[in-house]
Amino acid sequence: MPPNAKLGNQLEYHVPTGAVTFLKQHPKLTRVFNDANWGPYLIFALGPSHKVFIDGRYDIYEYSGVFQDYLSIIHVAPGTSALLEKYRVDSCLVPREGSLATLLAATPGWKPIYEDNLSIIYAHTPGGSE
């Protein structure tokens, strides 16, 4: 197997390559909440057309208070839905097996629009309609 193909196969196990392809095909999804571990890859793969919620530069996010909000959201603390509204998040790209994915699956107004073995994207449907 050529080195680039082997690298591509390895990426699929660690970063959401399929979800990135989906986001490129759906450019209206611009306010994406993402797992912090995937932030640097998202910046690299999506470029400036998509803003990330958070990346690996935690100190910058800590000073502005965003890091604490990120932790509250990703760990499904009380007020998670209000924080997603505060940031006007229109979709969430999160690990499939994570707590936030479980919450969104049970929350009216959120529906899965993409899923693979690693990640899932939930889209917010205004007014809670499906």
CSV table of N, CA, C and O in Angstrom, one decimal:
chain,number,residue,atom,x,y,z
A,1,MET,N,0.9,-1.2,0.0
A,1,MET,CA,0.0,0.0,0.0
A,1,MET,C,0.9,1.2,0.0
A,1,MET,O,1.8,1.3,0.8
A,2,PRO,N,0.6,2.2,-0.9
A,2,PRO,CA,1.4,3.5,-0.9
A,2,PRO,C,1.3,4.2,0.4
A,2,PRO,O,0.3,4.1,1.1
A,3,PRO,N,2.4,4.9,0.8
A,3,PRO,CA,2.4,5.6,2.1
A,3,PRO,C,1.2,6.5,2.3
A,3,PRO,O,0.7,6.6,3.4
A,4,ASN,N,0.8,7.3,1.3
A,4,ASN,CA,-0.3,8.3,1.5
A,4,ASN,C,-1.6,7.5,1.7
A,4,ASN,O,-2.4,8.0,2.5
A,5,ALA,N,-1.8,6.4,1.0
A,5,ALA,CA,-3.0,5.7,1.2
A,5,ALA,C,-3.1,5.1,2.7
A,5,ALA,O,-4.1,5.1,3.3
A,6,LYS,N,-1.9,4.6,3.1
A,6,LYS,CA,-1.8,4.1,4.5
A,6,LYS,C,-2.1,5.2,5.5
A,6,LYS,O,-2.9,5.0,6.5
A,7,LEU,N,-1.6,6.3,5.3
A,7,LEU,CA,-1.8,7.5,6.2
A,7,LEU,C,-3.3,7.9,6.2
A,7,LEU,O,-3.9,8.1,7.2
A,8,GLY,N,-3.9,7.9,5.0
A,8,GLY,CA,-5.3,8.2,4.9
A,8,GLY,C,-6.2,7.2,5.7
A,8,GLY,O,-7.1,7.6,6.3
A,9,ASN,N,-5.8,5.9,5.6
A,9,ASN,CA,-6.6,4.9,6.3
A,9,ASN,C,-6.4,5.1,7.8
A,9,ASN,O,-7.4,4.9,8.6
A,10,GLN,N,-5.2,5.5,8.3
A,10,GLN,CA,-5.0,5.7,9.7
A,10,GLN,C,-5.8,7.0,10.2
A,10,GLN,O,-6.3,7.0,11.3
A,11,LEU,N,-5.8,8.0,9.4
A,11,LEU,CA,-6.6,9.2,9.8
A,11,LEU,C,-8.0,8.9,10.1
A,11,LEU,O,-8.5,9.5,11.1
A,12,GLU,N,-8.6,8.1,9.4
A,12,GLU,CA,-10.1,7.8,9.6
A,12,GLU,C,-10.4,7.2,11.0
A,12,GLU,O,-11.5,7.3,11.4
A,13,TYR,N,-9.4,6.7,11.6
A,13,TYR,CA,-9.6,6.2,13.0
A,13,TYR,C,-9.4,7.2,14.1
A,13,TYR,O,-9.7,7.0,15.2
A,14,HIS,N,-8.8,8.4,13.7
A,14,HIS,CA,-8.5,9.4,14.7
A,14,HIS,C,-9.2,10.7,14.5
A,14,HIS,O,-9.4,11.5,15.5
A,15,VAL,N,-9.5,11.1,13.3
A,15,VAL,CA,-10.1,12.4,13.0
A,15,VAL,C,-11.3,12.1,12.1
A,15,VAL,O,-11.3,11.2,11.3
A,16,PRO,N,-12.3,13.0,12.1
A,16,PRO,CA,-13.5,12.8,11.4
A,16,PRO,C,-13.4,13.2,9.9
A,16,PRO,O,-14.0,14.1,9.4
A,17,THR,N,-12.7,12.4,9.1
A,17,THR,CA,-12.5,12.7,7.7
A,17,THR,C,-13.8,12.6,6.9
A,17,THR,O,-14.0,13.5,6.1
A,18,GLY,N,-14.6,11.6,7.2
A,18,GLY,CA,-15.9,11.6,6.5
A,18,GLY,C,-16.8,12.7,6.9
A,18,GLY,O,-17.5,13.3,6.0
A,19,ALA,N,-16.8,13.1,8.1
A,19,ALA,CA,-17.6,14.3,8.5
A,19,ALA,C,-17.2,15.6,7.9
A,19,ALA,O,-18.0,16.4,7.5
A,20,VAL,N,-15.9,15.7,7.7
A,20,VAL,CA,-15.3,16.9,7.0
A,20,VAL,C,-15.8,16.9,5.5
A,20,VAL,O,-16.2,17.9,5.0
A,21,THR,N,-15.8,15.8,4.9
A,21,THR,CA,-16.3,15.7,3.5
A,21,THR,C,-17.8,16.1,3.5
A,21,THR,O,-18.2,16.9,2.6
A,22,PHE,N,-18.6,15.7,4.5
A,22,PHE,CA,-20.0,16.0,4.6
A,22,PHE,C,-20.1,17.5,4.8
A,22,PHE,O,-20.9,18.2,4.1
A,23,LEU,N,-19.3,18.1,5.7
A,23,LEU,CA,-19.4,19.6,5.9
A,23,LEU,C,-19.1,20.4,4.7
A,23,LEU,O,-19.7,21.4,4.4
A,24,LYS,N,-18.1,19.9,3.9
A,24,LYS,CA,-17.7,20.6,2.7
A,24,LYS,C,-18.9,20.6,1.7
A,24,LYS,O,-19.1,21.5,0.9
A,25,GLN,N,-19.7,19.5,1.7
A,25,GLN,CA,-20.8,19.4,0.8
A,25,GLN,C,-22.0,20.2,1.3
A,25,GLN,O,-23.0,20.3,0.6
A,26,HIS,N,-22.0,20.6,2.6
A,26,HIS,CA,-23.1,21.3,3.2
A,26,HIS,C,-22.6,22.6,3.8
A,26,HIS,O,-22.5,22.8,5.0
A,27,PRO,N,-22.2,23.6,3.0
A,27,PRO,CA,-21.5,24.8,3.4
A,27,PRO,C,-22.4,25.7,4.3
A,27,PRO,O,-21.9,26.6,5.0
A,28,LYS,N,-23.7,25.5,4.4
A,28,LYS,CA,-24.5,26.3,5.3
A,28,LYS,C,-24.4,26.0,6.8
A,28,LYS,O,-24.8,26.7,7.6
A,29,LEU,N,-23.8,24.8,7.0
A,29,LEU,CA,-23.5,24.4,8.4
A,29,LEU,C,-22.2,25.1,8.8
A,29,LEU,O,-21.1,24.6,8.7
A,30,THR,N,-22.3,26.3,9.4
A,30,THR,CA,-21.0,27.1,9.7
A,30,THR,C,-20.8,27.3,11.1
A,30,THR,O,-19.7,27.6,11.6
A,31,ARG,N,-21.8,27.1,12.0
A,31,ARG,CA,-21.7,27.3,13.4
A,31,ARG,C,-21.6,25.9,14.1
A,31,ARG,O,-22.6,25.5,14.7
A,32,VAL,N,-20.5,25.2,13.9
A,32,VAL,CA,-20.4,23.9,14.3
A,32,VAL,C,-19.7,23.8,15.7
A,32,VAL,O,-18.6,24.3,15.8
A,33,PHE,N,-20.3,23.1,16.6
A,33,PHE,CA,-19.6,22.8,17.9
A,33,PHE,C,-18.8,21.6,17.6
A,33,PHE,O,-19.3,20.6,17.0
A,34,ASN,N,-17.6,21.5,18.0
A,34,ASN,CA,-16.7,20.4,17.7
A,34,ASN,C,-16.0,19.9,19.0
A,34,ASN,O,-15.8,20.7,19.9
A,35,ASP,N,-15.6,18.7,19.0
A,35,ASP,CA,-14.7,18.1,20.0
A,35,ASP,C,-13.3,18.8,19.9
A,35,ASP,O,-12.8,19.0,18.8
A,36,ALA,N,-12.8,19.3,21.0
A,36,ALA,CA,-11.5,20.0,21.0
A,36,ALA,C,-10.4,19.2,20.3
A,36,ALA,O,-9.5,19.8,19.7
A,37,ASN,N,-10.4,17.9,20.5
A,37,ASN,CA,-9.3,17.1,19.9
A,37,ASN,C,-9.3,17.2,18.4
A,37,ASN,O,-8.3,16.9,17.8
A,38,TRP,N,-10.4,17.5,17.8
A,38,TRP,CA,-10.5,17.5,16.4
A,38,TRP,C,-10.3,18.9,15.8
A,38,TRP,O,-10.3,19.1,14.6
A,39,GLY,N,-10.3,19.9,16.6
A,39,GLY,CA,-10.2,21.3,16.2
A,39,GLY,C,-9.1,21.6,15.2
A,39,GLY,O,-9.3,22.2,14.1
A,40,PRO,N,-7.8,21.2,15.5
A,40,PRO,CA,-6.7,21.5,14.6
A,40,PRO,C,-6.9,20.8,13.2
A,40,PRO,O,-6.7,21.4,12.2
A,41,TYR,N,-7.4,19.6,13.2
A,41,TYR,CA,-7.7,18.9,12.0
A,41,TYR,C,-8.8,19.6,11.2
A,41,TYR,O,-8.6,19.8,10.0
A,42,LEU,N,-9.8,20.1,11.9
A,42,LEU,CA,-10.9,20.8,11.2
A,42,LEU,C,-10.4,22.1,10.6
A,42,LEU,O,-10.8,22.4,9.4
A,43,ILE,N,-9.5,22.8,11.3
A,43,ILE,CA,-9.0,24.0,10.7
A,43,ILE,C,-8.2,23.7,9.4
A,43,ILE,O,-8.3,24.4,8.4
A,44,PHE,N,-7.4,22.7,9.5
A,44,PHE,CA,-6.6,22.3,8.4
A,44,PHE,C,-7.4,21.8,7.2
A,44,PHE,O,-7.2,22.2,6.1
A,45,ALA,N,-8.4,21.0,7.5
A,45,ALA,CA,-9.2,20.3,6.4
A,45,ALA,C,-10.3,21.2,5.8
A,45,ALA,O,-10.6,21.1,4.6
A,46,LEU,N,-10.9,22.1,6.6
A,46,LEU,CA,-12.0,22.9,6.2
A,46,LEU,C,-11.6,24.3,5.8
A,46,LEU,O,-12.3,25.0,5.0
A,47,GLY,N,-10.5,24.8,6.3
A,47,GLY,CA,-10.0,26.1,6.0
A,47,GLY,C,-10.9,27.2,6.6
A,47,GLY,O,-11.7,26.9,7.5
A,48,PRO,N,-10.8,28.4,6.1
A,48,PRO,CA,-11.5,29.5,6.7
A,48,PRO,C,-13.1,29.5,6.4
A,48,PRO,O,-13.8,30.3,7.0
A,49,SER,N,-13.5,28.6,5.6
A,49,SER,CA,-15.0,28.6,5.3
A,49,SER,C,-15.8,28.2,6.4
A,49,SER,O,-17.0,28.5,6.5
A,50,HIS,N,-15.2,27.4,7.3
A,50,HIS,CA,-15.9,26.9,8.5
A,50,HIS,C,-15.1,27.3,9.8
A,50,HIS,O,-13.9,27.1,9.8
A,51,LYS,N,-15.8,27.9,10.7
A,51,LYS,CA,-15.2,28.2,12.0
A,51,LYS,C,-15.3,27.1,12.9
A,51,LYS,O,-16.3,26.4,12.9
A,52,VAL,N,-14.3,26.8,13.7
A,52,VAL,CA,-14.3,25.8,14.7
A,52,VAL,C,-14.8,26.4,16.0
A,52,VAL,O,-14.5,27.6,16.2
A,53,PHE,N,-15.4,25.7,16.9
A,53,PHE,CA,-15.8,26.2,18.2
A,53,PHE,C,-14.5,26.3,19.1
A,53,PHE,O,-14.4,27.3,19.8
A,54,ILE,N,-13.7,25.3,19.0
A,54,ILE,CA,-12.5,25.3,19.8
A,54,ILE,C,-11.4,24.4,19.1
A,54,ILE,O,-11.7,23.5,18.4
A,55,ASP,N,-10.2,24.8,19.4
A,55,ASP,CA,-9.0,24.0,18.9
A,55,ASP,C,-8.0,23.7,20.0
A,55,ASP,O,-8.4,23.9,21.2
A,56,GLY,N,-6.8,23.4,19.7
A,56,GLY,CA,-5.9,23.1,20.7
A,56,GLY,C,-5.3,24.2,21.5
A,56,GLY,O,-4.5,24.0,22.4
A,57,ARG,N,-5.6,25.5,21.2
A,57,ARG,CA,-5.0,26.6,21.9
A,57,ARG,C,-5.9,27.0,23.1
A,57,ARG,O,-6.5,28.0,23.1
A,58,TYR,N,-5.9,26.1,24.1
A,58,TYR,CA,-6.8,26.3,25.2
A,58,TYR,C,-6.6,27.6,26.0
A,58,TYR,O,-7.6,28.1,26.5
A,59,ASP,N,-5.4,28.1,26.0
A,59,ASP,CA,-5.2,29.3,26.8
A,59,ASP,C,-6.0,30.5,26.3
A,59,ASP,O,-6.5,31.3,27.0
A,60,ILE,N,-6.1,30.6,24.9
A,60,ILE,CA,-6.9,31.7,24.3
A,60,ILE,C,-8.3,31.5,24.7
A,60,ILE,O,-9.0,32.5,25.1
A,61,TYR,N,-8.8,30.3,24.7
A,61,TYR,CA,-10.2,30.1,25.0
A,61,TYR,C,-10.5,30.2,26.5
A,61,TYR,O,-11.6,30.6,26.9
A,62,GLU,N,-9.5,29.9,27.3
A,62,GLU,CA,-9.7,30.1,28.8
A,62,GLU,C,-9.9,31.5,29.2
A,62,GLU,O,-10.7,31.9,29.9
A,63,TYR,N,-9.1,32.4,28.6
A,63,TYR,CA,-9.1,33.8,28.9
A,63,TYR,C,-10.5,34.4,28.6
A,63,TYR,O,-11.0,35.3,29.3
A,64,SER,N,-11.1,34.0,27.5
A,64,SER,CA,-12.4,34.5,27.1
A,64,SER,C,-13.6,33.8,27.8
A,64,SER,O,-14.7,34.2,27.5
A,65,GLY,N,-13.4,32.7,28.5
A,65,GLY,CA,-14.5,32.0,29.1
A,65,GLY,C,-15.1,30.9,28.3
A,65,GLY,O,-15.9,30.1,28.7
A,66,VAL,N,-14.6,30.8,27.0
A,66,VAL,CA,-15.2,29.8,26.1
A,66,VAL,C,-14.7,28.4,26.5
A,66,VAL,O,-15.5,27.5,26.4
A,67,PHE,N,-13.6,28.3,27.1
A,67,PHE,CA,-13.1,26.9,27.5
A,67,PHE,C,-14.0,26.3,28.5
A,67,PHE,O,-14.4,25.1,28.4
A,68,GLN,N,-14.4,27.1,29.5
A,68,GLN,CA,-15.3,26.6,30.6
A,68,GLN,C,-16.6,26.2,30.0
A,68,GLN,O,-17.2,25.2,30.3
A,69,ASP,N,-17.1,27.0,29.0
A,69,ASP,CA,-18.4,26.7,28.4
A,69,ASP,C,-18.3,25.4,27.5
A,69,ASP,O,-19.2,24.6,27.5
A,70,TYR,N,-17.1,25.3,26.9
A,70,TYR,CA,-16.9,24.1,26.1
A,70,TYR,C,-16.9,22.8,27.0
A,70,TYR,O,-17.6,21.8,26.7
A,71,LEU,N,-16.3,22.9,28.2
A,71,LEU,CA,-16.3,21.8,29.1
A,71,LEU,C,-17.7,21.5,29.6
A,71,LEU,O,-18.1,20.3,29.7
A,72,SER,N,-18.4,22.5,29.9
A,72,SER,CA,-19.8,22.3,30.3
A,72,SER,C,-20.7,21.6,29.2
A,72,SER,O,-21.4,20.7,29.5
A,73,ILE,N,-20.5,22.0,28.0
A,73,ILE,CA,-21.2,21.4,26.9
A,73,ILE,C,-20.8,20.0,26.6
A,73,ILE,O,-21.6,19.1,26.6
A,74,ILE,N,-19.5,19.7,26.5
A,74,ILE,CA,-19.0,18.4,26.1
A,74,ILE,C,-19.3,17.4,27.2
A,74,ILE,O,-19.5,16.2,27.0
A,75,HIS,N,-19.3,17.9,28.5
A,75,HIS,CA,-19.6,16.9,29.6
A,75,HIS,C,-21.1,17.0,30.0
A,75,HIS,O,-21.4,16.4,31.1
A,76,VAL,N,-21.9,17.6,29.2
A,76,VAL,CA,-23.4,17.7,29.4
A,76,VAL,C,-23.7,18.1,30.8
A,76,VAL,O,-24.5,17.5,31.6
A,77,ALA,N,-23.2,19.3,31.2
A,77,ALA,CA,-23.5,19.9,32.5
A,77,ALA,C,-24.9,20.5,32.4
A,77,ALA,O,-25.4,20.8,31.3
A,78,PRO,N,-25.5,20.8,33.5
A,78,PRO,CA,-26.8,21.6,33.5
A,78,PRO,C,-26.6,22.9,32.7
A,78,PRO,O,-25.5,23.5,32.8
A,79,GLY,N,-27.5,23.2,31.8
A,79,GLY,CA,-27.4,24.4,31.0
A,79,GLY,C,-26.7,24.2,29.6
A,79,GLY,O,-26.5,25.1,28.9
A,80,THR,N,-26.5,22.9,29.3
A,80,THR,CA,-25.8,22.6,28.0
A,80,THR,C,-26.6,23.2,26.8
A,80,THR,O,-26.1,23.9,26.0
A,81,SER,N,-27.9,23.0,26.8
A,81,SER,CA,-28.8,23.5,25.7
A,81,SER,C,-28.7,25.0,25.7
A,81,SER,O,-28.6,25.6,24.6
A,82,ALA,N,-28.7,25.7,26.8
A,82,ALA,CA,-28.7,27.2,26.8
A,82,ALA,C,-27.3,27.6,26.3
A,82,ALA,O,-27.3,28.7,25.6
A,83,LEU,N,-26.2,26.9,26.6
A,83,LEU,CA,-24.9,27.3,26.0
A,83,LEU,C,-24.9,27.1,24.5
A,83,LEU,O,-24.3,28.0,23.8
A,84,LEU,N,-25.5,26.1,24.0
A,84,LEU,CA,-25.5,25.9,22.6
A,84,LEU,C,-26.3,27.0,21.9
A,84,LEU,O,-25.9,27.5,20.8
A,85,GLU,N,-27.4,27.4,22.6
A,85,GLU,CA,-28.1,28.6,22.0
A,85,GLU,C,-27.3,29.9,22.1
A,85,GLU,O,-27.4,30.7,21.2
A,86,LYS,N,-26.6,30.1,23.2
A,86,LYS,CA,-25.8,31.3,23.4
A,86,LYS,C,-24.8,31.5,22.3
A,86,LYS,O,-24.7,32.6,21.8
A,87,TYR,N,-24.2,30.4,21.8
A,87,TYR,CA,-23.3,30.5,20.7
A,87,TYR,C,-23.9,30.3,19.3
A,87,TYR,O,-23.2,30.2,18.3
A,88,ARG,N,-25.2,30.1,19.3
A,88,ARG,CA,-26.0,30.0,18.1
A,88,ARG,C,-25.5,28.8,17.2
A,88,ARG,O,-25.3,28.9,16.0
A,89,VAL,N,-25.2,27.7,17.9
A,89,VAL,CA,-24.6,26.5,17.3
A,89,VAL,C,-25.7,25.9,16.4
A,89,VAL,O,-26.9,25.7,16.8
A,90,ASP,N,-25.4,25.7,15.1
A,90,ASP,CA,-26.4,25.0,14.2
A,90,ASP,C,-26.1,23.6,14.0
A,90,ASP,O,-27.0,22.8,13.5
A,91,SER,N,-25.0,23.1,14.4
A,91,SER,CA,-24.7,21.7,14.3
A,91,SER,C,-23.6,21.3,15.3
A,91,SER,O,-22.8,22.1,15.7
A,92,CYS,N,-23.5,20.0,15.7
A,92,CYS,CA,-22.5,19.5,16.6
A,92,CYS,C,-21.8,18.3,15.9
A,92,CYS,O,-22.5,17.4,15.6
A,93,LEU,N,-20.5,18.4,15.8
A,93,LEU,CA,-19.7,17.3,15.3
A,93,LEU,C,-19.0,16.7,16.5
A,93,LEU,O,-18.1,17.3,17.1
A,94,VAL,N,-19.4,15.6,17.0
A,94,VAL,CA,-18.9,15.0,18.2
A,94,VAL,C,-18.7,13.5,18.1
A,94,VAL,O,-19.2,12.9,17.1
A,95,PRO,N,-17.9,12.9,19.0
A,95,PRO,CA,-17.7,11.5,19.0
A,95,PRO,C,-19.1,10.7,19.1
A,95,PRO,O,-19.9,11.1,19.9
A,96,ARG,N,-19.2,9.7,18.3
A,96,ARG,CA,-20.5,9.0,18.3
A,96,ARG,C,-20.9,8.4,19.7
A,96,ARG,O,-22.0,8.4,20.0
A,97,GLU,N,-19.9,8.0,20.4
A,97,GLU,CA,-20.2,7.4,21.7
A,97,GLU,C,-20.1,8.3,22.9
A,97,GLU,O,-20.2,7.9,24.0
A,98,GLY,N,-20.0,9.6,22.6
A,98,GLY,CA,-19.9,10.6,23.7
A,98,GLY,C,-21.2,11.0,24.4
A,98,GLY,O,-22.3,10.7,23.8
A,99,SER,N,-21.1,11.6,25.5
A,99,SER,CA,-22.2,12.0,26.3
A,99,SER,C,-23.1,13.0,25.5
A,99,SER,O,-24.3,13.0,25.6
A,100,LEU,N,-22.5,14.0,24.8
A,100,LEU,CA,-23.2,15.0,24.1
A,100,LEU,C,-24.0,14.4,23.0
A,100,LEU,O,-25.2,14.7,22.8
A,101,ALA,N,-23.5,13.4,22.3
A,101,ALA,CA,-24.3,12.7,21.3
A,101,ALA,C,-25.5,12.0,21.9
A,101,ALA,O,-26.6,12.1,21.3
A,102,THR,N,-25.3,11.4,23.0
A,102,THR,CA,-26.5,10.8,23.7
A,102,THR,C,-27.5,11.8,24.1
A,102,THR,O,-28.7,11.6,23.9
A,103,LEU,N,-27.1,13.0,24.6
A,103,LEU,CA,-28.1,14.0,25.0
A,103,LEU,C,-28.8,14.5,23.7
A,103,LEU,O,-30.0,14.7,23.7
A,104,LEU,N,-28.1,14.8,22.7
A,104,LEU,CA,-28.7,15.4,21.5
A,104,LEU,C,-29.7,14.4,20.8
A,104,LEU,O,-30.7,14.8,20.3
A,105,ALA,N,-29.4,13.1,20.9
A,105,ALA,CA,-30.3,12.1,20.4
A,105,ALA,C,-31.6,12.1,21.1
A,105,ALA,O,-32.6,11.8,20.5
A,106,ALA,N,-31.6,12.5,22.3
A,106,ALA,CA,-32.9,12.5,23.1
A,106,ALA,C,-33.5,13.9,23.2
A,106,ALA,O,-34.5,14.1,23.9
A,107,THR,N,-32.9,14.9,22.6
A,107,THR,CA,-33.4,16.3,22.7
A,107,THR,C,-34.2,16.7,21.4
A,107,THR,O,-33.6,16.7,20.3
A,108,PRO,N,-35.4,17.1,21.6
A,108,PRO,CA,-36.2,17.6,20.5
A,108,PRO,C,-35.5,18.8,19.9
A,108,PRO,O,-34.9,19.6,20.6
A,109,GLY,N,-35.5,18.9,18.6
A,109,GLY,CA,-34.9,20.0,17.9
A,109,GLY,C,-33.5,19.7,17.4
A,109,GLY,O,-32.9,20.5,16.8
A,110,TRP,N,-33.0,18.5,17.7
A,110,TRP,CA,-31.7,18.0,17.1
A,110,TRP,C,-31.9,16.7,16.4
A,110,TRP,O,-32.6,15.8,16.9
A,111,LYS,N,-31.3,16.6,15.2
A,111,LYS,CA,-31.5,15.4,14.5
A,111,LYS,C,-30.1,15.0,13.9
A,111,LYS,O,-29.3,15.9,13.5
A,112,PRO,N,-29.8,13.7,13.8
A,112,PRO,CA,-28.6,13.3,13.2
A,112,PRO,C,-28.6,13.5,11.7
A,112,PRO,O,-29.6,13.1,11.0
A,113,ILE,N,-27.6,14.0,11.1
A,113,ILE,CA,-27.6,14.2,9.6
A,113,ILE,C,-26.4,13.6,9.0
A,113,ILE,O,-26.3,13.5,7.8
A,114,TYR,N,-25.4,13.1,9.8
A,114,TYR,CA,-24.3,12.4,9.3
A,114,TYR,C,-23.8,11.5,10.4
A,114,TYR,O,-23.8,11.9,11.6
A,115,GLU,N,-23.3,10.3,10.1
A,115,GLU,CA,-22.8,9.4,11.1
A,115,GLU,C,-21.8,8.4,10.4
A,115,GLU,O,-22.0,7.9,9.3
A,116,ASP,N,-20.7,8.1,11.1
A,116,ASP,CA,-19.8,7.1,10.7
A,116,ASP,C,-19.3,6.4,12.0
A,116,ASP,O,-19.9,6.6,13.0
A,117,ASN,N,-18.3,5.5,11.9
A,117,ASN,CA,-17.8,4.8,13.0
A,117,ASN,C,-17.2,5.6,14.1
A,117,ASN,O,-17.2,5.2,15.3
A,118,LEU,N,-16.7,6.8,13.8
A,118,LEU,CA,-16.1,7.7,14.8
A,118,LEU,C,-16.9,8.8,15.2
A,118,LEU,O,-16.9,9.2,16.4
A,119,SER,N,-17.6,9.4,14.3
A,119,SER,CA,-18.3,10.7,14.6
A,119,SER,C,-19.8,10.7,14.2
A,119,SER,O,-20.2,9.9,13.4
A,120,ILE,N,-20.4,11.8,14.7
A,120,ILE,CA,-21.8,12.0,14.3
A,120,ILE,C,-22.0,13.5,14.3
A,120,ILE,O,-21.4,14.2,15.1
A,121,ILE,N,-22.8,14.0,13.3
A,121,ILE,CA,-23.2,15.4,13.3
A,121,ILE,C,-24.7,15.5,13.5
A,121,ILE,O,-25.5,14.8,12.8
A,122,TYR,N,-25.0,16.3,14.5
A,122,TYR,CA,-26.4,16.6,14.8
A,122,TYR,C,-26.7,18.0,14.3
A,122,TYR,O,-25.9,18.9,14.5
A,123,ALA,N,-27.8,18.2,13.7
A,123,ALA,CA,-28.2,19.6,13.2
A,123,ALA,C,-29.4,20.1,14.1
A,123,ALA,O,-30.3,19.3,14.4
A,124,HIS,N,-29.3,21.3,14.4
A,124,HIS,CA,-30.4,22.0,15.1
A,124,HIS,C,-31.5,22.3,14.2
A,124,HIS,O,-31.3,22.9,13.1
A,125,THR,N,-32.7,21.9,14.5
A,125,THR,CA,-33.9,22.2,13.7
A,125,THR,C,-34.7,23.3,14.5
A,125,THR,O,-35.2,23.0,15.5
A,126,PRO,N,-34.7,24.5,14.0
A,126,PRO,CA,-35.4,25.6,14.7
A,126,PRO,C,-36.8,25.2,15.1
A,126,PRO,O,-37.6,24.6,14.3
A,127,GLY,N,-37.2,25.6,16.3
A,127,GLY,CA,-38.5,25.3,16.8
A,127,GLY,C,-38.7,23.8,17.2
A,127,GLY,O,-39.8,23.4,17.5
A,128,GLY,N,-37.7,23.0,17.1
A,128,GLY,CA,-37.8,21.6,17.5
A,128,GLY,C,-38.5,20.7,16.5
A,128,GLY,O,-38.8,19.6,16.8
A,129,SER,N,-38.7,21.3,15.3
A,129,SER,CA,-39.4,20.4,14.3
A,129,SER,C,-38.4,19.5,13.7
A,129,SER,O,-37.2,19.7,13.6
A,130,GLU,N,-38.9,18.4,13.2
A,130,GLU,CA,-38.0,17.4,12.6
A,130,GLU,C,-38.0,17.5,11.1
A,130,GLU,O,-38.8,17.9,10.4
